[in-house]
Coordinates of C-alpha atoms and ligand atoms in Angstrom, one line a residue:
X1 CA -17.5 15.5 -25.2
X2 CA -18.9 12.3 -26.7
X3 CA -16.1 9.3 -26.6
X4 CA -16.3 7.0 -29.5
X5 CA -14.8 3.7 -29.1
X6 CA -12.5 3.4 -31.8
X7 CA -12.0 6.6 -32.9
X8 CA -9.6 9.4 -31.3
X9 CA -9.6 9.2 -27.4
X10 CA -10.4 13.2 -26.6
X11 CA -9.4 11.9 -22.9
X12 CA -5.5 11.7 -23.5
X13 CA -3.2 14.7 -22.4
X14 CA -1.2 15.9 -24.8
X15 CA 2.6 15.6 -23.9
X16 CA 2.6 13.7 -20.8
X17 CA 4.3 10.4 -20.9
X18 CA 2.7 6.8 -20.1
X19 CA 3.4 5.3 -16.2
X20 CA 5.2 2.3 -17.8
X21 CA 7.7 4.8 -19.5
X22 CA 7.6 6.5 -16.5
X23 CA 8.7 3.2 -14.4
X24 CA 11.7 2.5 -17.3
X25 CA 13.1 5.6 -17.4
X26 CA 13.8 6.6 -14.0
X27 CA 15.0 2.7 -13.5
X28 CA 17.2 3.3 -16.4
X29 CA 18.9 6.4 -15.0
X30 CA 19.2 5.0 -12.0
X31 CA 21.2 1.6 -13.3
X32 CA 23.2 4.7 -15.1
X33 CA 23.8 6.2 -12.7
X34 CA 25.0 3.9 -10.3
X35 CA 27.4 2.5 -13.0
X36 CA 29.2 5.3 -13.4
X37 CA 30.0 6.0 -9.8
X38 CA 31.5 2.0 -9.6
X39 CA 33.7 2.6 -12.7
X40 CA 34.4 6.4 -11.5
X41 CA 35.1 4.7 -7.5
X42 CA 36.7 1.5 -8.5
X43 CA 38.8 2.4 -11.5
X44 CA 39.6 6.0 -12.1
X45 CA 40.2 7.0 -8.4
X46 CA 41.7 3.3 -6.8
X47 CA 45.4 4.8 -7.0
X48 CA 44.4 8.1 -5.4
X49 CA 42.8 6.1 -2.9
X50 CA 45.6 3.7 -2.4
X51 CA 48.1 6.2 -2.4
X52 CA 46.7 8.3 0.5
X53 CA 45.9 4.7 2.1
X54 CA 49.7 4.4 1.9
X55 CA 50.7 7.6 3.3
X56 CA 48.5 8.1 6.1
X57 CA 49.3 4.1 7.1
X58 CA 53.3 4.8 6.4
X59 CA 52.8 8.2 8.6
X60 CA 51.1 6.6 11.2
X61 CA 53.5 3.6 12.3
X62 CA 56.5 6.1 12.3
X63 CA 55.0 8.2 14.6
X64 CA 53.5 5.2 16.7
X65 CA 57.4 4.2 16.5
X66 CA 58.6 7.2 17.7
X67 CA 56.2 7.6 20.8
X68 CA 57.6 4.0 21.9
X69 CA 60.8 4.6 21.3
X70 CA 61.1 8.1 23.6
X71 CA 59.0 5.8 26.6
X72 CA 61.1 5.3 29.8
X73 CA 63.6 2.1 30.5
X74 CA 63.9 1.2 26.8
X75 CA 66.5 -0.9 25.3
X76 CA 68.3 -2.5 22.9
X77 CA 66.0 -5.6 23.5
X78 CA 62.8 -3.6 23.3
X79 CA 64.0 -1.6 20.2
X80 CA 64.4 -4.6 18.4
X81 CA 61.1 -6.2 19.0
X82 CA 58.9 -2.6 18.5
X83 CA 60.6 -2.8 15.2
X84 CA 60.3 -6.0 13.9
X85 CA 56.9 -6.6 14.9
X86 CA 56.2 -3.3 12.9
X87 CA 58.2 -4.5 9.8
X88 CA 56.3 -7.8 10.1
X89 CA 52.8 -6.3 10.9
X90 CA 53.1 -3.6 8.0
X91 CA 55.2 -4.7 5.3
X92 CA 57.7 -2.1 5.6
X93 CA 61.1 -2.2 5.9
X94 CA 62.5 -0.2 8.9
X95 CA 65.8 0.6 10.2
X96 CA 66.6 2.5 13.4
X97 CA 70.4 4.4 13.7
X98 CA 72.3 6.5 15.9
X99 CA 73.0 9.9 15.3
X100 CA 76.4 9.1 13.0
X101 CA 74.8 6.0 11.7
X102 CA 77.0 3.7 13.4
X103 CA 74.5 1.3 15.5
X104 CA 71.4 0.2 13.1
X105 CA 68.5 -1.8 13.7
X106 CA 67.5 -3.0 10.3
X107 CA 64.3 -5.3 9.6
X108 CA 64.2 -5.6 5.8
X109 CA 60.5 -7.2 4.4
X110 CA 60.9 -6.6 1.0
X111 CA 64.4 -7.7 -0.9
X112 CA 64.2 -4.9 -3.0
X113 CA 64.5 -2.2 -0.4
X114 CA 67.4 -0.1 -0.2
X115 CA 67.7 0.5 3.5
X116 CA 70.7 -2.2 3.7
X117 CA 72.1 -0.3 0.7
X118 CA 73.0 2.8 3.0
X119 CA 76.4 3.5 4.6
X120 CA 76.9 5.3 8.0
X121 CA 78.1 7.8 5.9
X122 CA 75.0 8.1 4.4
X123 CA 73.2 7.6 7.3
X124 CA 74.6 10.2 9.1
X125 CA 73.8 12.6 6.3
X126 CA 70.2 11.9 6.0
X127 CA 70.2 12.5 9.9
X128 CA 71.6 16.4 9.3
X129 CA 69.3 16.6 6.6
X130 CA 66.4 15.5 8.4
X131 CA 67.1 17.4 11.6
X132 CA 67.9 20.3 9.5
X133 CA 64.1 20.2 7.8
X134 CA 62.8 19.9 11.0
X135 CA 62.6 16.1 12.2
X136 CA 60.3 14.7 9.3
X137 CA 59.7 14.0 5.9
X138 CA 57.4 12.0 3.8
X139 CA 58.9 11.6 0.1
X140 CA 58.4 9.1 -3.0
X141 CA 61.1 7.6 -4.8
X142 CA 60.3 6.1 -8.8
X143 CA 62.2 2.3 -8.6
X144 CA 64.9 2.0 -11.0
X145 CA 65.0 -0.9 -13.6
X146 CA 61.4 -2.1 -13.3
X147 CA 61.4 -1.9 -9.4
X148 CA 58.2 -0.8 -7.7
X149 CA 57.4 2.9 -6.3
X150 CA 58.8 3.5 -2.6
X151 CA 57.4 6.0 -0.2
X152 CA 59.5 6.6 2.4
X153 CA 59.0 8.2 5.9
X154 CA 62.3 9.5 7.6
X155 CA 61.9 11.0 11.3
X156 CA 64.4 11.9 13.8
X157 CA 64.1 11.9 17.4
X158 CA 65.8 12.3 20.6
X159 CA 65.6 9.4 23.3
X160 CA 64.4 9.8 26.9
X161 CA 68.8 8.9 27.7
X162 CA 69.3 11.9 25.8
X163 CA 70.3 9.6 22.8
X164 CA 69.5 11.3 19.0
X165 CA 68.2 8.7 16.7
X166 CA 67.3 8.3 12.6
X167 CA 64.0 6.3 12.0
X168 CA 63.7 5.2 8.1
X169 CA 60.5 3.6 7.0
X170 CA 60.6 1.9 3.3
X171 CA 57.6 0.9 1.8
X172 CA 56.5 -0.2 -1.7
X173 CA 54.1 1.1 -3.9
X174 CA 52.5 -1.7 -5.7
X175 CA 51.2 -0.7 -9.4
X176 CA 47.3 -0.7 -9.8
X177 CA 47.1 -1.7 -12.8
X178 CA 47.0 -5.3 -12.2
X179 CA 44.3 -4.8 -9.8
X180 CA 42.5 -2.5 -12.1
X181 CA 42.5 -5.1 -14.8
X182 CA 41.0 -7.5 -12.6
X183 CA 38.6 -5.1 -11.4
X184 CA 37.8 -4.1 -15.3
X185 CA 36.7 -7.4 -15.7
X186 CA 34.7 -7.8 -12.8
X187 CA 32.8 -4.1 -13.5
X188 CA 32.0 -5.3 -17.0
X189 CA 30.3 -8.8 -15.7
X190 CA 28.6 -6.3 -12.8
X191 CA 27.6 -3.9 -15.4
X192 CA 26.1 -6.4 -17.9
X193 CA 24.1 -8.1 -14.3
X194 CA 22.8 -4.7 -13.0
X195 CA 21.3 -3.7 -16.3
X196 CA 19.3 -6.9 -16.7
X197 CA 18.6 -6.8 -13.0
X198 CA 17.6 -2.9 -13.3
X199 CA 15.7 -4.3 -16.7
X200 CA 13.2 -6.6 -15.1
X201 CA 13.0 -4.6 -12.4
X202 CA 11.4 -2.3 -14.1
X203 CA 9.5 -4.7 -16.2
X204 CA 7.8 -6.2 -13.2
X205 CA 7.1 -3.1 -11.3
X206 CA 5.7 -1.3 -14.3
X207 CA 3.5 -3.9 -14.7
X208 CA 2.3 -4.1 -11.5
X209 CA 1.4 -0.9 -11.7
X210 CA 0.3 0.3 -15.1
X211 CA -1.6 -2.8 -16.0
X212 CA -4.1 -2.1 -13.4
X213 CA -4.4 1.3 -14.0
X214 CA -4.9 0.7 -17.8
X215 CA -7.2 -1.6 -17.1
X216 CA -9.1 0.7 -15.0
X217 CA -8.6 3.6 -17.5
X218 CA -9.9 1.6 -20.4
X219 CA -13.1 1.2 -17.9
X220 CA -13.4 4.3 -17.1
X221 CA -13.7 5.2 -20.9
X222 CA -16.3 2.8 -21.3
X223 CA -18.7 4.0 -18.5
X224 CA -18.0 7.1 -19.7
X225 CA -20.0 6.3 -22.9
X226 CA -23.2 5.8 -20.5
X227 CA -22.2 2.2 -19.9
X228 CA -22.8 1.3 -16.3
X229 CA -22.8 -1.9 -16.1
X230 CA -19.1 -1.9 -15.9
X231 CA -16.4 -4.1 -14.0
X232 CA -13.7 -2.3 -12.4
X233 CA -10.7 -4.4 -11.3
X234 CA -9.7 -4.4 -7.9
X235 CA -6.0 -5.4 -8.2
X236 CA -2.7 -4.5 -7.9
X237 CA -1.4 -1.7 -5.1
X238 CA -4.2 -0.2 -2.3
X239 CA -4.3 3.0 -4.0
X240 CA -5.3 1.5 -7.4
X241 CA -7.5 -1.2 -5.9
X242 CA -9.6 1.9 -3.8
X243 CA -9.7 3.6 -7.4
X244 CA -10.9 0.6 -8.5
X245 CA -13.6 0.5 -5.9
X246 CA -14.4 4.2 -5.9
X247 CA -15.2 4.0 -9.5
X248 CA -17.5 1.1 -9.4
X249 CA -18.9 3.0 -6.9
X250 CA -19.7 6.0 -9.1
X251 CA -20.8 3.5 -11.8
X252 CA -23.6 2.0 -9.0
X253 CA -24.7 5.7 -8.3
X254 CA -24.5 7.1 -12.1
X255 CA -26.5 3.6 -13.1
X256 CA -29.1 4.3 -10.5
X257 CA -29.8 7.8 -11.4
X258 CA -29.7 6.4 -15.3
X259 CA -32.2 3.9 -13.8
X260 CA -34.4 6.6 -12.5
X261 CA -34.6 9.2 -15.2
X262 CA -35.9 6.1 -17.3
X263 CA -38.5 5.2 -15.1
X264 CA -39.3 8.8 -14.8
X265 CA -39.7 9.2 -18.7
X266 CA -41.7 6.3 -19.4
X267 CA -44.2 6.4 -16.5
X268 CA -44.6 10.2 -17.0
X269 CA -45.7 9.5 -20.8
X270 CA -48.0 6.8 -20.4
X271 CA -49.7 8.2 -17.1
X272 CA -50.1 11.6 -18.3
X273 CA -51.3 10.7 -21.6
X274 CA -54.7 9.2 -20.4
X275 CA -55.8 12.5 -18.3
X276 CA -54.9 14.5 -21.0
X277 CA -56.4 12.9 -23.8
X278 CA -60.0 12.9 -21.6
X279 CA -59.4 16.4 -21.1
X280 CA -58.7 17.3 -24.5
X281 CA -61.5 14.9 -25.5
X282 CA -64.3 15.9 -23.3
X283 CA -63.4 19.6 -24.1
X284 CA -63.6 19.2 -27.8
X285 CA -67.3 17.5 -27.3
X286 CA -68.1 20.2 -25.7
X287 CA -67.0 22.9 -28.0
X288 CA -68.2 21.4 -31.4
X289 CA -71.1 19.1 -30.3
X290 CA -74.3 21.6 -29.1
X291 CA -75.9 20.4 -25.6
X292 CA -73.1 18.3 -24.3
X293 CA -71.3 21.7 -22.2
X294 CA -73.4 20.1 -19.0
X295 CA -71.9 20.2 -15.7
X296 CA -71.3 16.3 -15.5
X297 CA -68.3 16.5 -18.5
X298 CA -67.3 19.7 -17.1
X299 CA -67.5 17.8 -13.7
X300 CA -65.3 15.1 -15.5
X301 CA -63.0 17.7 -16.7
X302 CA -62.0 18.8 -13.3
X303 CA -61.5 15.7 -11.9
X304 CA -59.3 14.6 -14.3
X305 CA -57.2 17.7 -14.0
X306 CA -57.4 16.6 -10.0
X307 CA -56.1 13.5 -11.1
X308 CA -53.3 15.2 -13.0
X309 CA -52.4 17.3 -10.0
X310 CA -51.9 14.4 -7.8
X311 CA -50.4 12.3 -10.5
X312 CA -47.3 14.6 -11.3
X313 CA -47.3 15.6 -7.6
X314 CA -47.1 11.7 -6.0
X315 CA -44.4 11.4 -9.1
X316 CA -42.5 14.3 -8.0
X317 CA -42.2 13.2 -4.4
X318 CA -41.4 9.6 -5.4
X319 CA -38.7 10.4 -7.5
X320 CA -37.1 12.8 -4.8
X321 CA -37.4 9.9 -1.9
X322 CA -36.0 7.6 -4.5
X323 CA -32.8 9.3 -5.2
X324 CA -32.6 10.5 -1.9
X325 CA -32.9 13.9 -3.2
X326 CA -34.2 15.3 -0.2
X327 CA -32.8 14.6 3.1
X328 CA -35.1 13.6 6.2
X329 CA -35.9 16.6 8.9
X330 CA -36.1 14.7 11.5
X331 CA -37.7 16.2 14.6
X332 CA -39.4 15.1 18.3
X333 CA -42.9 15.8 17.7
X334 CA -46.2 14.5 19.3
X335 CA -47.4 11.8 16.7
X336 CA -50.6 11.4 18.6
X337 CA -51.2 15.1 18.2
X338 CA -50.1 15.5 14.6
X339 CA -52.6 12.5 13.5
X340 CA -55.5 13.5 15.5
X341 CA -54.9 17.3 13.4
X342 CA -54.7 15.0 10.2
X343 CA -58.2 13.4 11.6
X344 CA -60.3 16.8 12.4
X345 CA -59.1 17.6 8.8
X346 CA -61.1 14.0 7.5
X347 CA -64.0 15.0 9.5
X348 CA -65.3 17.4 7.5
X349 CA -66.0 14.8 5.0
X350 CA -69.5 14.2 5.3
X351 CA -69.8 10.9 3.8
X352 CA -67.7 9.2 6.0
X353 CA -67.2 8.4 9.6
X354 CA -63.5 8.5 11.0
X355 CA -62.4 7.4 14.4
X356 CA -59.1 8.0 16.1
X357 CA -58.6 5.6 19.0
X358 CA -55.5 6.5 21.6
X359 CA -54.6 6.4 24.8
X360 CA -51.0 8.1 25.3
X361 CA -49.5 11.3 23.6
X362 CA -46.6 9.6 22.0
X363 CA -43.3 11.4 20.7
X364 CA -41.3 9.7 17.7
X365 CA -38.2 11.5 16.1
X366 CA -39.2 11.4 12.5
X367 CA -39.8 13.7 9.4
X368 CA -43.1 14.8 10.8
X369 CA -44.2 16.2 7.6
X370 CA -43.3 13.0 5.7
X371 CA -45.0 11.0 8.4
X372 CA -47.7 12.7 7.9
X373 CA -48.1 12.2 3.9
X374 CA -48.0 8.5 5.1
X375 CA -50.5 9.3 7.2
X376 CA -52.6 11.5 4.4
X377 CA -52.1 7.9 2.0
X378 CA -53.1 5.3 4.2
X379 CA -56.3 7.2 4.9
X380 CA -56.9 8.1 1.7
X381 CA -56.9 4.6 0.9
X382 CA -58.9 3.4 3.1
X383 CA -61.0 6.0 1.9
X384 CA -61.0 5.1 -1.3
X385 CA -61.3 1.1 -1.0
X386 CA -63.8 1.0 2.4
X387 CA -67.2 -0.7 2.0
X388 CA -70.3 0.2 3.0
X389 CA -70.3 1.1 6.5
X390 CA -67.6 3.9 5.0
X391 CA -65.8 3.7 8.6
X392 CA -62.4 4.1 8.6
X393 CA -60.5 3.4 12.2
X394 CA -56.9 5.2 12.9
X395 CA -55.7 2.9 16.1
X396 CA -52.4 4.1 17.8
X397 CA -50.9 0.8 20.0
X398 CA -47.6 1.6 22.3
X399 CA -45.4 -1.5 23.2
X400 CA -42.0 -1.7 24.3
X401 CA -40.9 1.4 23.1
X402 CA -42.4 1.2 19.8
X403 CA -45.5 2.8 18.4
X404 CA -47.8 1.5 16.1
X405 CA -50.6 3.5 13.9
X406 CA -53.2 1.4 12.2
X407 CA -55.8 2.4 9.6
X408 CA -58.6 0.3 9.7
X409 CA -61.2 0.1 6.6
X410 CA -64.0 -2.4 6.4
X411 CA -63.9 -2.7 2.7
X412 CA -63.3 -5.2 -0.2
X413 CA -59.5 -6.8 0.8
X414 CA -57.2 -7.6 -0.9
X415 CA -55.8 -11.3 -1.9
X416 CA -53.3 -12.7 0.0
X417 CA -51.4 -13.3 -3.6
X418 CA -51.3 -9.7 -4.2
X419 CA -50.1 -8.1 -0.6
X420 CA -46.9 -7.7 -1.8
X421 CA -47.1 -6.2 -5.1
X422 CA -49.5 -3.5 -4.1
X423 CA -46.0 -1.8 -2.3
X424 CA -44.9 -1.5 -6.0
X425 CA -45.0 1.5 -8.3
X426 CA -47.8 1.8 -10.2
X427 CA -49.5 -1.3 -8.9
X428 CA -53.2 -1.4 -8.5
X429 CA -54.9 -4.7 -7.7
X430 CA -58.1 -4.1 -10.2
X431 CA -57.3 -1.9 -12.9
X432 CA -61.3 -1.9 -13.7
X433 CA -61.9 -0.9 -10.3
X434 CA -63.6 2.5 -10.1
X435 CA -62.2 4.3 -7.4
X436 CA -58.8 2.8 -8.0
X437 CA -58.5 4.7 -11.4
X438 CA -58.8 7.8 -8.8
X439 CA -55.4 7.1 -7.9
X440 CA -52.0 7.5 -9.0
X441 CA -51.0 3.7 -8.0
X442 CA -48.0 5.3 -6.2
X443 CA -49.6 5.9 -2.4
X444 CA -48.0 3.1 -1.6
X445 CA -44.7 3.2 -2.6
X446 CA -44.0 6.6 -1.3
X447 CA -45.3 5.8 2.3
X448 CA -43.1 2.4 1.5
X449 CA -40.0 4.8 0.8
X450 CA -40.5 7.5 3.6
X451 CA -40.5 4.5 6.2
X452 CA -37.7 2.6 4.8
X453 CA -35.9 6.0 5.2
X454 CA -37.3 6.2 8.4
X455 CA -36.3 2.7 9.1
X456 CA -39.4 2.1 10.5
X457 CA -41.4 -1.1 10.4
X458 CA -44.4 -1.2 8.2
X459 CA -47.0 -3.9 6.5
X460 CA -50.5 -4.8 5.9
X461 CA -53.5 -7.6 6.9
X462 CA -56.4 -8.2 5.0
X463 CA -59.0 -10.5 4.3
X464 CA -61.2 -10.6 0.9
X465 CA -64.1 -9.2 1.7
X466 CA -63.8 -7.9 5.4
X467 CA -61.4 -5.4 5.2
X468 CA -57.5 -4.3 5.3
X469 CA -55.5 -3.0 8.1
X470 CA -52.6 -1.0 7.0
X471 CA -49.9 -0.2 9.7
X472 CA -46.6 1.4 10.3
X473 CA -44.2 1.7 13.5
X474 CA -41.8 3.7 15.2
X475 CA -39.7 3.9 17.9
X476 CA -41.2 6.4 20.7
X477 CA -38.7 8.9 21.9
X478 CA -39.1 11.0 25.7
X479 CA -40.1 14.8 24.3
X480 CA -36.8 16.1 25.4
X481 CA -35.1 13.6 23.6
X482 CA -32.8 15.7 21.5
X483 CA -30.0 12.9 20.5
X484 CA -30.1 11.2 17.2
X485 CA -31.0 7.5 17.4
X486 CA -29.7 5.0 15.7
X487 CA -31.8 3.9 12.3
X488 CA -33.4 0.5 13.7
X489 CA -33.7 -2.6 11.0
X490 CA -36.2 -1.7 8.6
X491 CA -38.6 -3.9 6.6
X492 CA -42.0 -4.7 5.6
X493 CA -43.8 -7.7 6.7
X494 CA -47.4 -9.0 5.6
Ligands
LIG1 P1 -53.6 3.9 -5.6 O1 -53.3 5.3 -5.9 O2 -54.0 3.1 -6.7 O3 -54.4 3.7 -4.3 P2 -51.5 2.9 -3.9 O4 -50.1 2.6 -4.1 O5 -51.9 3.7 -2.8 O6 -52.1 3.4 -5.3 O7 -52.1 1.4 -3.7 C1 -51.8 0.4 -4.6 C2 -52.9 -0.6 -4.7 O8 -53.1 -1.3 -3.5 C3 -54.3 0.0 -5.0 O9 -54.5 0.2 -6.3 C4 -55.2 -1.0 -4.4 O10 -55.5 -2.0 -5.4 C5 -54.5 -1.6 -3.3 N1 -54.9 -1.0 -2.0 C6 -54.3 0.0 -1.3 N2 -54.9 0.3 -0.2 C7 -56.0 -0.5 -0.1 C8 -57.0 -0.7 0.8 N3 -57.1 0.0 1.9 N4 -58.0 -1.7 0.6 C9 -57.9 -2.4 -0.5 N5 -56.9 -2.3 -1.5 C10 -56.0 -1.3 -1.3

């Protein structure tokens, strides 16, 4: 799937709706929502409210009443003040009577109560009626001629003196509606404030959170058009700013491996080109030109296919260190041990004269087969660039816990201007130089790569025209160490 800038984006699900739409919506069903249940709350249900309010408050104070009124050494005195600091204390009219409604305590608080409006006639009818429904009633009466609702709470009640009494409690029902208006207007205002509240609410919070995203989203599209070289914004909420950081992170990686297979491409094309073509070359002279099939250009022939072999291989393992393809096996061996078998190997070379100078059998916890291609390079080196005397000295030095292997050749040097570039890929000081076109120009770098994954120390000192020492070190380990140590600081130094 190939993303093009400006044309269709293959990346967007169908049907799923944008995080900023998101953010509105549920902020507008929320504001919704929580309208309604003020105007349900405050407007339609206030007089169902108010009326139970009423009843249970009415109920209540008649039958806190009638507890005080049935306590021991009550009298007329006491009556008087239970009731009127009821009357006062509740708005309600109340009026206290004998059996035949001939004694009355009456404490009016609204004029328009009709508590003063009752005979003893009447009051000793409402007694029978009341006794005779079983002590208590709760009722409503509709005001005539544009006077308010009453509820009204009637109770009788026998005194501890053995006295029967009538208890009348008169309140009025104010109308809502008044209230309601007011309340109308105040819900509208309230209504009109909580939608441009919920409105920028959501405005801010959307954008606090989509504008990173879509920020990161639009640079997500771009990398994933092979551009690496990407910024990816580190804003906003944790969560988007670790997406943020996680994708630059992927861009670093994928830009690496971009880096790599480049390298790869180019290098393998120009350094396999010049074997081949000698190959190809010397083969044809041979074939068409009669006499030249001698053993030298056959000779030449093989060592360049040597050359190839070592080219592609050094290439392969380069590449592999490099992207870490490969993780290290790291073991406790005997260094000592593993060099001199490296060394008995060199021996058999006739040519030259190898030493190996130690003193200790040492133990390192390293990738001894990767130790020992640094090994194989360094000597090969030496090998290659030694002068006459064609000596080359493998020292092994033990100091404060580190080991240090040295390969010693006697030949040419190299200039102090050039010790850092020969750790390069590719890098050979003298292009010309005869034995140097022997190697691939990429010794170096792989012993440079295993012992930066080592995290082992490693450098060189030469001196035109005497000779170069190449060295590496390592921490030494006890040979039952089994733990895993800690990488030390790695680095070269000339
Ligand atoms: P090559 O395959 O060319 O040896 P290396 O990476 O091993 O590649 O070495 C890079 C360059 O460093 C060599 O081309 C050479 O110029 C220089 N070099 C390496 N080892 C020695 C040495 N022992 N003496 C002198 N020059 C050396």
């Amino acid at each position: 799937m190939k993303y093009k800038k400006n044309g269709e984006n293959p990346f967007q699900p169908r049907g799923k709706i944008g995080i900023r739409w998101g953010i509105f919506a549920g902020f507008a069903i929320f504001t919704v929502v929580i309208i309604i249940l003020l105007w349900v709350f405050q407007i339609a249900l206030l007089e169902s409210f108010y009326r139970s309010i009423k009843t249970q408050e009415i109920r209540s104070t008649g039958e806190s009443i009638t507890a005080q009124m049935q306590q021991e050494n009550m009298n007329v005195f006491r009556m008087e003040e239970v009731i009127t600091n009821a009357a006062q204390e509740k708005q309600m009219s109340i009026l206290l009577s004998d059996e035949r409604g001939r004694w009355t305590i009456l404490k009016k608080s609204s004029p328009t109560s009709f508590l003063d409006r009752l005979s003893w006639v009447d009051l000793a009818q409402i007694y029978m009626e009341t006794d005779s429904r079983g002590g208590k009633y709760l009722y409503s009466q509709n005001g005539n001629d544009g006077q308010p609702e009453n509820m009204i709470y009637v109770s009788t009640f026998t005194e501890k003196g053995g006295d029967n009494r009538l208890l009348i409690l008169d309140t009025s029902i104010v109308p809502v509606e008044s209230t309601v208006d007011t309340l109308k207007i105040q819900l509208w205002y309230l209504t009109i404030v909580m939608i441009l509240l919920g409105l920028g609410l959501a405005i801010l919070i959307a954008r606090r959170i989509s504008a990173p995203i879509r920020q990161i989203n639009e640079s997500a599209k771009t990398l994933a058009t092979g551009e690496y070289q990407i910024e990816f914004e580190d804003k906003g909420f944790r969560e988007i700013a670790e997406l943020g950081n996680t994708l630059r992170y992927a861009a670093s990686e994928l830009s690496k491996v971009e880096q790599l297979r480049r390298d790869l491409i180019a290098n393998v094309s120009h350094d396999l080109r010049t074997p081949l073509t000698m190959i190809a070359g010397y083969s044809e002279v041979m074939r068409d030109i009669p006499g030249e099939n001698t053993p030298e250009n056959v000779q030449i022939i093989i060592d360049e296919t040597h050359r190839l072999t070592t080219l592609v291989n050094d290439m392969l393992d380069l590449s592999k260190l490099q992207a870490q393809a490969i993780p290290l096996e790291r073991s406790v061996f005997n260094l000592t041990e593993s060099i001199r078998e490296i060394m008995t190997r060199y021996d058999k070379m006739a040519d030259f004269r190898f030493s190996f100078e130690a003193n200790e059998e040492v133990y390192v916890n390293a990738d001894e087969l990767k130790i020992s291609q640094v090994v194989y390079n360094l000597v090969n080196n030496a090998i290659n660039y030694t002068g006459a005397d064609k000596t080359i000295r493998v020292r092994q030095k033990v100091r404060d816990g580190v080991v240090r292997i040295e390969v010693i050749d006697s030949g040419e040097g190299i200039p102090a201007d050039k010790l850092k570039d020969i750790w390069e890929r590719y890098y050979k000081v003298d292009k010309s130089h005869k034995r140097a076109q022997v190697g691939s120009g990429l010794g170096l770098s792989i012993v440079k790569s295993i012992l930066d994954l080592h995290g082992g120390m490693y450098g060189v000192q030469s001196e035109v025209g005497k000779g170069s020492v190449f060295w590496f070190e390592l921490k030494q380990v006890s040979p039952d160490h089994n733990e895993k140590e800690l990488p030390a600081s790695s680095g070269r130094t000339s």
